[in-house]
PDB file of C-alpha atoms in Angstrom:
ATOM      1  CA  UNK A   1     -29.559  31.530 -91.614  1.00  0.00           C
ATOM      2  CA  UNK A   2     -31.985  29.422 -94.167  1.00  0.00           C
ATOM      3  CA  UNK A   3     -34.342  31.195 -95.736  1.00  0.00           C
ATOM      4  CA  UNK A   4     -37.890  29.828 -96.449  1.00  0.00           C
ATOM      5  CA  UNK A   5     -41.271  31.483 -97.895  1.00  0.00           C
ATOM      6  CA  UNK A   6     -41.928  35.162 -97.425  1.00  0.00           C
ATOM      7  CA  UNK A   7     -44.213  34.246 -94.907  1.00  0.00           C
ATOM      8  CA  UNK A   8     -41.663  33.020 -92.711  1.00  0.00           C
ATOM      9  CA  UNK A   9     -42.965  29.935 -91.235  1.00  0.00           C
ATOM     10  CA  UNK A  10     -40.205  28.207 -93.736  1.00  0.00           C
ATOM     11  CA  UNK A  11     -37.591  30.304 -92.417  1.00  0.00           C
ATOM     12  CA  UNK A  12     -34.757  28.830 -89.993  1.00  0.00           C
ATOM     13  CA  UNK A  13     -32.210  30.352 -88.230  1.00  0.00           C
ATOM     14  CA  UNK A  14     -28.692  28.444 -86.520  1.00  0.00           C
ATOM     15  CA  UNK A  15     -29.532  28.883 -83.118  1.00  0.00           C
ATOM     16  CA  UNK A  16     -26.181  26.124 -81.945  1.00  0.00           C
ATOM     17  CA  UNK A  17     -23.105  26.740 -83.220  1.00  0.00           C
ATOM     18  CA  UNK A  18     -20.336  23.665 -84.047  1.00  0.00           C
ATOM     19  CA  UNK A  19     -18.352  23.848 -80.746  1.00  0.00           C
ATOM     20  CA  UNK A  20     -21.689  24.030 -78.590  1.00  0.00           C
ATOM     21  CA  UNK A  21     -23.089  20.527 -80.493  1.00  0.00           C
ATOM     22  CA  UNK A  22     -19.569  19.300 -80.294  1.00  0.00           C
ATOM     23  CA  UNK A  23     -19.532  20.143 -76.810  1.00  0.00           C
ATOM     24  CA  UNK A  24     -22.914  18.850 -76.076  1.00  0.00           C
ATOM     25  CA  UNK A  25     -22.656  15.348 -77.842  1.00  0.00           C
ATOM     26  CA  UNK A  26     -18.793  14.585 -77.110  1.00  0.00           C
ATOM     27  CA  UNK A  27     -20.092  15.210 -73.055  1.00  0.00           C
ATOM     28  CA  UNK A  28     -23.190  12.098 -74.387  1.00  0.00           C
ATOM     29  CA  UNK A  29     -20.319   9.852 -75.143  1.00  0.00           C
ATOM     30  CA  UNK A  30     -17.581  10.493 -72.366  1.00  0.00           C
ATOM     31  CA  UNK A  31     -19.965  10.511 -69.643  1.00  0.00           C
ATOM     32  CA  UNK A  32     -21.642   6.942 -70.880  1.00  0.00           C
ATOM     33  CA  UNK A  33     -18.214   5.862 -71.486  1.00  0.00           C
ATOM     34  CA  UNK A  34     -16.612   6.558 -68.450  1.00  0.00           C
ATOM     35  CA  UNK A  35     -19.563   4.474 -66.582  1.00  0.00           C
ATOM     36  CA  UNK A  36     -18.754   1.810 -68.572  1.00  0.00           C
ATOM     37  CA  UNK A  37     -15.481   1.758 -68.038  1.00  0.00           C
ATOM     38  CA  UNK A  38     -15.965   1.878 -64.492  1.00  0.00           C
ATOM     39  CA  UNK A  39     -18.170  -1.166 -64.314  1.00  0.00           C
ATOM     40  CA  UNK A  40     -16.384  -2.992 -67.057  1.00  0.00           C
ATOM     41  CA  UNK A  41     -13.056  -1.597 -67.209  1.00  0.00           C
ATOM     42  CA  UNK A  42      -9.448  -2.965 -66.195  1.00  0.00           C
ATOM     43  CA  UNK A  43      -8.736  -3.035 -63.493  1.00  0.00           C
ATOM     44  CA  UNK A  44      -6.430  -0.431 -62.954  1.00  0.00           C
ATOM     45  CA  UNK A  45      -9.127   2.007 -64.383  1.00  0.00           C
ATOM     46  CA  UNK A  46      -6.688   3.763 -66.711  1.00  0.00           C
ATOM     47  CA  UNK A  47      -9.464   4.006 -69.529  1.00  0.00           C
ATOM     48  CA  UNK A  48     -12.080   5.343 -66.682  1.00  0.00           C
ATOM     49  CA  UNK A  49      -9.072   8.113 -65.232  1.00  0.00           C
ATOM     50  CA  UNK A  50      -8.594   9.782 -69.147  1.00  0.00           C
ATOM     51  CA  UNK A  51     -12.874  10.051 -69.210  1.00  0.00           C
ATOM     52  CA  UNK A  52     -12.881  11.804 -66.422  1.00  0.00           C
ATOM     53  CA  UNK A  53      -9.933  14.100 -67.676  1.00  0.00           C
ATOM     54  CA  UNK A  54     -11.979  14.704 -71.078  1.00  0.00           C
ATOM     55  CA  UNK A  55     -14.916  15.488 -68.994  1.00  0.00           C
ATOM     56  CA  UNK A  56     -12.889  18.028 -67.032  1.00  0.00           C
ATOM     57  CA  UNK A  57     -11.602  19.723 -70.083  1.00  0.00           C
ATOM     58  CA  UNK A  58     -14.935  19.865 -71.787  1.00  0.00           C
ATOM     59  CA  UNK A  59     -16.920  21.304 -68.794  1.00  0.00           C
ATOM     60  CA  UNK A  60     -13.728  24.049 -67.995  1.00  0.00           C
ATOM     61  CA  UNK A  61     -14.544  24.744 -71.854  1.00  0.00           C
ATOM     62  CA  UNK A  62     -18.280  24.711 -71.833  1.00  0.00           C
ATOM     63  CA  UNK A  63     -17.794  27.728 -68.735  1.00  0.00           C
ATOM     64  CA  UNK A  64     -15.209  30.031 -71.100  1.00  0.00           C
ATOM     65  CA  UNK A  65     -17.307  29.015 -73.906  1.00  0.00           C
ATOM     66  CA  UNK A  66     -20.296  30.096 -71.628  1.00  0.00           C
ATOM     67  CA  UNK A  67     -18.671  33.634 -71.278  1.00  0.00           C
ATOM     68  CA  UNK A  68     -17.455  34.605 -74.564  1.00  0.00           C
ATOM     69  CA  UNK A  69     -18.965  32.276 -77.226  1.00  0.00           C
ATOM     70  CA  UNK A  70     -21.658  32.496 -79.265  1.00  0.00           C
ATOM     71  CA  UNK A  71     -25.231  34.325 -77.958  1.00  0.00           C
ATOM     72  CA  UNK A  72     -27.053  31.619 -77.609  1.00  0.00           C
ATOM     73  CA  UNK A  73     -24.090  29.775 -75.537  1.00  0.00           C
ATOM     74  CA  UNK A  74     -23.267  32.625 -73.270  1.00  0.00           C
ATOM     75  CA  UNK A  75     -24.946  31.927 -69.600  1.00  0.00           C
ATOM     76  CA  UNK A  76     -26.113  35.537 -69.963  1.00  0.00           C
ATOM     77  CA  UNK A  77     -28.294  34.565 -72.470  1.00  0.00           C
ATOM     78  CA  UNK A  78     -30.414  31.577 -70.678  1.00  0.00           C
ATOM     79  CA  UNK A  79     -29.616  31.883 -67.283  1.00  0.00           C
ATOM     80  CA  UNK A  80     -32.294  33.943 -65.647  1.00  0.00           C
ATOM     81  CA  UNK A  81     -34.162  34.629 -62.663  1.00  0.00           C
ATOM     82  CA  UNK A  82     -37.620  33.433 -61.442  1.00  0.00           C
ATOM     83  CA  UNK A  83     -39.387  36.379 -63.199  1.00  0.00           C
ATOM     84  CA  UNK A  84     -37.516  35.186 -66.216  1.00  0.00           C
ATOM     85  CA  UNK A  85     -38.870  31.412 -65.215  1.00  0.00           C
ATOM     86  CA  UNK A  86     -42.456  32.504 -64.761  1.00  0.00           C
ATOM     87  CA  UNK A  87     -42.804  34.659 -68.069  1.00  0.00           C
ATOM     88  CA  UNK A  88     -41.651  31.615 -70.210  1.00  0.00           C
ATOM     89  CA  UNK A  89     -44.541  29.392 -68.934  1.00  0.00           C
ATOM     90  CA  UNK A  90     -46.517  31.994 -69.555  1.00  0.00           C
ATOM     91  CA  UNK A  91     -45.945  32.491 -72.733  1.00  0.00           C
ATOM     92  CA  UNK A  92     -44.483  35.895 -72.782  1.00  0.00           C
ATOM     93  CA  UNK A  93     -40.700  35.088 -74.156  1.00  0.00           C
ATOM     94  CA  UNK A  94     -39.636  32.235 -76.919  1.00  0.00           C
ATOM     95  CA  UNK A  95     -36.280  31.761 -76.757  1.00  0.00           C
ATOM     96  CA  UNK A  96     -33.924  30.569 -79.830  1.00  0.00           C
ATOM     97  CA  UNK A  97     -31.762  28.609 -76.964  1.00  0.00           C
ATOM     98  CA  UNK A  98     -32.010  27.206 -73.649  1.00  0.00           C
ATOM     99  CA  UNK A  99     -35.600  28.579 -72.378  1.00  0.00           C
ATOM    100  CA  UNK A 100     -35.030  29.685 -68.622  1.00  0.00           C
ATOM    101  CA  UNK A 101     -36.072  26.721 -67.390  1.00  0.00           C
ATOM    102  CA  UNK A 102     -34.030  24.502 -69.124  1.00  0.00           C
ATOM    103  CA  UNK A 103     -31.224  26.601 -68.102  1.00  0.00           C
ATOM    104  CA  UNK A 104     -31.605  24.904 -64.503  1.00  0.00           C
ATOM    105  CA  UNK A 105     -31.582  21.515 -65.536  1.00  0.00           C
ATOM    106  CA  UNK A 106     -27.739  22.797 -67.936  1.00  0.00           C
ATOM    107  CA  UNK A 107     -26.249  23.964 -64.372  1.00  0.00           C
ATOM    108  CA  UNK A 108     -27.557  20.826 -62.492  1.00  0.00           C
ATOM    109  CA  UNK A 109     -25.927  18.740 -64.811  1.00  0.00           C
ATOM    110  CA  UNK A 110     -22.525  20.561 -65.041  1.00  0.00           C
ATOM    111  CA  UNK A 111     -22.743  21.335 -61.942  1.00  0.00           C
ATOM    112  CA  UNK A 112     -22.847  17.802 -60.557  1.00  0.00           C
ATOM    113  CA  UNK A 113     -20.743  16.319 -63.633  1.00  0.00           C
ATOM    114  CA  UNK A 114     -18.010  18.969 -62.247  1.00  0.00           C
ATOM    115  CA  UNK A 115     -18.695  17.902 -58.752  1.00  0.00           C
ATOM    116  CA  UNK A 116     -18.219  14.030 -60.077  1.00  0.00           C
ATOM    117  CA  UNK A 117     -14.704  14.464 -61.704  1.00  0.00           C
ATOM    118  CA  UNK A 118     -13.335  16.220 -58.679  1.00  0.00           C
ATOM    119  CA  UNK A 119     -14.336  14.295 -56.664  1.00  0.00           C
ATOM    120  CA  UNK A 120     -12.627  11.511 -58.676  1.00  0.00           C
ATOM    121  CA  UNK A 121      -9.115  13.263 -58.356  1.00  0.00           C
ATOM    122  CA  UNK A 122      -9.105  12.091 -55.338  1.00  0.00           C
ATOM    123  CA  UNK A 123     -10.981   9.021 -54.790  1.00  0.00           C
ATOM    124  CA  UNK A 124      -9.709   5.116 -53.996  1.00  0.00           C
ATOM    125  CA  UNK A 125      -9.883   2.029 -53.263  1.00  0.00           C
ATOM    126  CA  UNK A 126      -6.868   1.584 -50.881  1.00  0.00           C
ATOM    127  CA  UNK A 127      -5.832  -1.392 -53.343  1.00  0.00           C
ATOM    128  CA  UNK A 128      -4.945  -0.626 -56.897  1.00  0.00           C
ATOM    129  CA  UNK A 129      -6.488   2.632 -58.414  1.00  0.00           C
ATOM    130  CA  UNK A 130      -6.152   6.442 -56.879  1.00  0.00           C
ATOM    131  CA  UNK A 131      -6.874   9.715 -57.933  1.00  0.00           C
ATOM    132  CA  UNK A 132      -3.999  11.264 -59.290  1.00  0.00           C
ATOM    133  CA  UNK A 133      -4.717  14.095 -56.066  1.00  0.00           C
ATOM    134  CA  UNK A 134      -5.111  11.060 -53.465  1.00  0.00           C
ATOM    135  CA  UNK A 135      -2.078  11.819 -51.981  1.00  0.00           C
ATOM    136  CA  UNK A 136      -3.033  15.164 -51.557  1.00  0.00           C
ATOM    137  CA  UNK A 137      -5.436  14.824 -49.134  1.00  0.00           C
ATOM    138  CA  UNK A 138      -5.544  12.559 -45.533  1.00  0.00           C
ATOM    139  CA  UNK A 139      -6.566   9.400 -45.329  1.00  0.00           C
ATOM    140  CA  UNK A 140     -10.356  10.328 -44.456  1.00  0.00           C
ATOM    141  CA  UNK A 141     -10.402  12.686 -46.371  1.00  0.00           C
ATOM    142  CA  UNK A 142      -9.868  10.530 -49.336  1.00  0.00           C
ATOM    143  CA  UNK A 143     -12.316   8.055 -48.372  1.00  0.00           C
ATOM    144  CA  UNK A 144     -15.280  10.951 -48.001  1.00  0.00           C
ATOM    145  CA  UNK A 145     -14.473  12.004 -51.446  1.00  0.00           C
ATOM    146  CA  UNK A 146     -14.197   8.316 -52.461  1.00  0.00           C
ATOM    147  CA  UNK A 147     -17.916   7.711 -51.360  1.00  0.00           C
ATOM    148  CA  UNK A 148     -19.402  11.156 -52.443  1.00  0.00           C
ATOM    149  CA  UNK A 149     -17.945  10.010 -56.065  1.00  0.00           C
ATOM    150  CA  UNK A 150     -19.742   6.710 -56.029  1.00  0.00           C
ATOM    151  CA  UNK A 151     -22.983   8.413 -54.898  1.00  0.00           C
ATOM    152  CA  UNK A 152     -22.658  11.023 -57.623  1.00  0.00           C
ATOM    153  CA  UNK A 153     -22.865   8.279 -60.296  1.00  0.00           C
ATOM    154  CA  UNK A 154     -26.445   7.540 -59.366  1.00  0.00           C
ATOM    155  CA  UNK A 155     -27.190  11.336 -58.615  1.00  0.00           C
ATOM    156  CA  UNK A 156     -26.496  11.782 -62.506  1.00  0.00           C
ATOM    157  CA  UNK A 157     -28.243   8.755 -63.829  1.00  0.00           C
ATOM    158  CA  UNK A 158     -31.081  10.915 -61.805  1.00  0.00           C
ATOM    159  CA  UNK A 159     -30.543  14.025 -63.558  1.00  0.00           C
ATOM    160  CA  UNK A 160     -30.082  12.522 -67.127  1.00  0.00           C
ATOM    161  CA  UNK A 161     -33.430  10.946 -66.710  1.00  0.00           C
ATOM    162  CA  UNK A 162     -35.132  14.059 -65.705  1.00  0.00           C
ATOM    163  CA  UNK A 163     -33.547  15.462 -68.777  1.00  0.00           C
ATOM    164  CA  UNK A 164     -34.059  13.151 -71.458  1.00  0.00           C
ATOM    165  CA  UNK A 165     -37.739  13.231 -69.706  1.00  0.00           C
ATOM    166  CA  UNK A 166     -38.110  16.508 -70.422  1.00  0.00           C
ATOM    167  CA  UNK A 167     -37.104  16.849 -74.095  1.00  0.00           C
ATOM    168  CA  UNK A 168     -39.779  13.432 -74.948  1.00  0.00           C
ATOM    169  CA  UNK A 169     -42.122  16.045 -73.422  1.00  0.00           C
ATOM    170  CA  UNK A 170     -41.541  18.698 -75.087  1.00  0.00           C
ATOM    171  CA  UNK A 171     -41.670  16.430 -78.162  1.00  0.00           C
ATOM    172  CA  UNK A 172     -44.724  14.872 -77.072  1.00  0.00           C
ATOM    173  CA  UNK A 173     -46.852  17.515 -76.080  1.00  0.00           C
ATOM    174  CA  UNK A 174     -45.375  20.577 -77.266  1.00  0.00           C
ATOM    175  CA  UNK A 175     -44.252  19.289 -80.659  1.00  0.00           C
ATOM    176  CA  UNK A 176     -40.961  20.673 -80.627  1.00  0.00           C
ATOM    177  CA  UNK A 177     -37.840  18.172 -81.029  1.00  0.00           C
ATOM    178  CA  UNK A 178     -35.127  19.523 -79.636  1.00  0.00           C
ATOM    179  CA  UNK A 179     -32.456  17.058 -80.629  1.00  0.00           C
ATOM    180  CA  UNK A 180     -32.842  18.490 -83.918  1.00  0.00           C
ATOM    181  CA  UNK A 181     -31.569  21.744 -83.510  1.00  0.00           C
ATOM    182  CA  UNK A 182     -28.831  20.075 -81.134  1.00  0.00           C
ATOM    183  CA  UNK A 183     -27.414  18.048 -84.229  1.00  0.00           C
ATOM    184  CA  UNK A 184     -27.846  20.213 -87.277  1.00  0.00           C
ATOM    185  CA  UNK A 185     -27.576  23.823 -85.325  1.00  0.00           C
ATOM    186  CA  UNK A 186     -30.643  24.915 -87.494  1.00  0.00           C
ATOM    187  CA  UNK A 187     -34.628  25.117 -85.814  1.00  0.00           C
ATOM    188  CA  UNK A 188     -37.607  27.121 -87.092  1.00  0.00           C
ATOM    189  CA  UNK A 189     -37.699  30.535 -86.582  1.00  0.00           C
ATOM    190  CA  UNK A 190     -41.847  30.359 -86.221  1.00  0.00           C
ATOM    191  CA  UNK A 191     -42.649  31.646 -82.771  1.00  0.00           C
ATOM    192  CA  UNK A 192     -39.613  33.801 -82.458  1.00  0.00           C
ATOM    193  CA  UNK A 193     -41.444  37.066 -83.501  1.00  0.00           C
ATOM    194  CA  UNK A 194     -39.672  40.105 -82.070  1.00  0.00           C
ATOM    195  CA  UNK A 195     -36.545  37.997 -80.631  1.00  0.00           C
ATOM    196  CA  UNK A 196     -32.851  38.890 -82.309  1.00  0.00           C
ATOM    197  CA  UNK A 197     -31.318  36.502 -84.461  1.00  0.00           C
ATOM    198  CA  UNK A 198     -28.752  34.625 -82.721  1.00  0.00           C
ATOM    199  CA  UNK A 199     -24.752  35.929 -83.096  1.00  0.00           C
ATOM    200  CA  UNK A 200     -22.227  32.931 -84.093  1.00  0.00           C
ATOM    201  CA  UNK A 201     -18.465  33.200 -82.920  1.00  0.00           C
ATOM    202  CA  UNK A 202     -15.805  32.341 -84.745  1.00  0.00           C
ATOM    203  CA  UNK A 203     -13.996  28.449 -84.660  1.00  0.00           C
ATOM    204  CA  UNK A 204     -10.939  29.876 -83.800  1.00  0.00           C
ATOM    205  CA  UNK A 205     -12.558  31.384 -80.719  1.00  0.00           C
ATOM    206  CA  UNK A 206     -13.510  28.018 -79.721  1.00  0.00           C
ATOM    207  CA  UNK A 207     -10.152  26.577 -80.504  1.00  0.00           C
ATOM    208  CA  UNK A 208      -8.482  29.035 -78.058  1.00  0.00           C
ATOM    209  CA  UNK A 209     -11.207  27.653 -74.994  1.00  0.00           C
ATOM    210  CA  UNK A 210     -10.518  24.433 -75.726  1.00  0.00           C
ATOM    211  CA  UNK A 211      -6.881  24.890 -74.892  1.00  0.00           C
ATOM    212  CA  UNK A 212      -7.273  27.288 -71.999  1.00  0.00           C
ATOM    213  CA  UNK A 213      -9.286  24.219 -70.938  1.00  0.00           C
ATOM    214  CA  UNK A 214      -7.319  21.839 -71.740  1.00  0.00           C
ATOM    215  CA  UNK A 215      -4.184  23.705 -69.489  1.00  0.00           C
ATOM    216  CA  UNK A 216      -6.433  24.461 -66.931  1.00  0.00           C
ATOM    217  CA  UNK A 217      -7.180  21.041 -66.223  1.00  0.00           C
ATOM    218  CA  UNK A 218      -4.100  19.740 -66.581  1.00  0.00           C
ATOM    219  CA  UNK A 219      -2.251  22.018 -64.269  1.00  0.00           C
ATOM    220  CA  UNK A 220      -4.818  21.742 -61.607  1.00  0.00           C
ATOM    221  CA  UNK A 221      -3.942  17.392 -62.169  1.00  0.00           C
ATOM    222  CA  UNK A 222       0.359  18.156 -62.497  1.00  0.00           C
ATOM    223  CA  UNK A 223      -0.013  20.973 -60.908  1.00  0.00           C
ATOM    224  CA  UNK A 224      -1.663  20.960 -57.577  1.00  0.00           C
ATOM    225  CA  UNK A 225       0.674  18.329 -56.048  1.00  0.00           C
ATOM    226  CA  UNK A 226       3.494  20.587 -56.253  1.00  0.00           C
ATOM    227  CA  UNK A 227       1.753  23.465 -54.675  1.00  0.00           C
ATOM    228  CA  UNK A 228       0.403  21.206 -51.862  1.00  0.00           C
ATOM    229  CA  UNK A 229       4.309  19.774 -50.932  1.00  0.00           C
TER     230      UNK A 229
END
């Protein structure tokens, strides 16, 4: 934590910890690299196939990271009900993370990025590329999954608008940058009056979900096959 003037308004607390902004920015990258690959890749789509692995890994991380990293990145701490919903826009609770609203639009997105990459495993077009779980599935099967993964590209573009939408408003009219916070871990802790400081985890933590991640995705890929023979 920073400390300002005694009055506090200088005062600024790391609400984002170094595997959540890793997380968070790494996802940025993949995810606009893996639609570029697709449009512009070869044409094999071997560049395209390792995205989508990366994504996999980072989203299985993101959920163990979700359950025992730091406070702010714990779903416990953001993900609330309607009640939860309706006293934010009131007013009544400043969070140091994700406000409950913005926790909607964090599922949505890893939600549907999830939904994308699976949906990839076993997608093709009966030429030259296949999921590595094509053979997994029936014919028809393959070719439902193949069209709900092209239709999930644009339902992202949709979400990722919506989002980046949202934070130029609450730049705009709010005045409160949120990208800030996202890249140096630090925001102001003005407004926060009553609310804890937020707990950081330890790297090695963070080191161990990657890992777990890292397996779980790649026996699910090697894996599954084996199990499905």
């Amino acid at each position: 934590m920073k400390h300002g003037n005694s009055s506090g308004s200088g005062v600024e607390v790391r609400v984002w910890d170094l595997p959540t902004r890793l997380f968070h920015w790494a996802l940025v990258a993949l995810v606009a690299d893996a639609f570029l690959s697709a449009k512009f890749g070869d044409v094999t789509m071997t560049w395209h196939k390792w995205n989508g692995y990366a994504i996999l890994t980072l989203l299985a991380f993101r959920l163990i990271w979700g359950m025992i990293g730091s406070s702010t990145a714990r779903f416990a701490d953001f993900v609330r009900g309607p009640r939860a919903i309706a006293a934010y826009l009131r007013g009544e609770i400043h969070p140091y993370g994700h406000n409950p609203l913005g926790a909607l639009m964090v599922l949505a997105l890893l939600a549907m990025l999830a939904f994308q990459g699976t949906m990839g495993l076993f997608a093709t077009d009966d030429i030259l590329v296949s999921g590595p779980l094509k053979h997994t599935v029936s014919a028809a099967t393959a070719k439902r999954f193949t069209g709900l993964h092209k239709i999930g590209y644009w339902a992202i573009l949709g979400l990722v608008a919506v989002h980046v939408g949202a934070v130029l408003a609450y730049l705009l009219v709010r005045k409160e940058n949120l990208t800030r916070p996202m890249i140096t871990g630090y925001k102001s802790a003005a407004g926060h009056a009553g609310e804890p400081f937020p707990t950081l985890e330890p790297l090695w933590r963070a080191g161990l979900a990657l890992a777990l991640a890292a397996s779980i995705v790649w026996g699910g890929v090697n894996g599954w096959p084996l199990l499905a023979h």
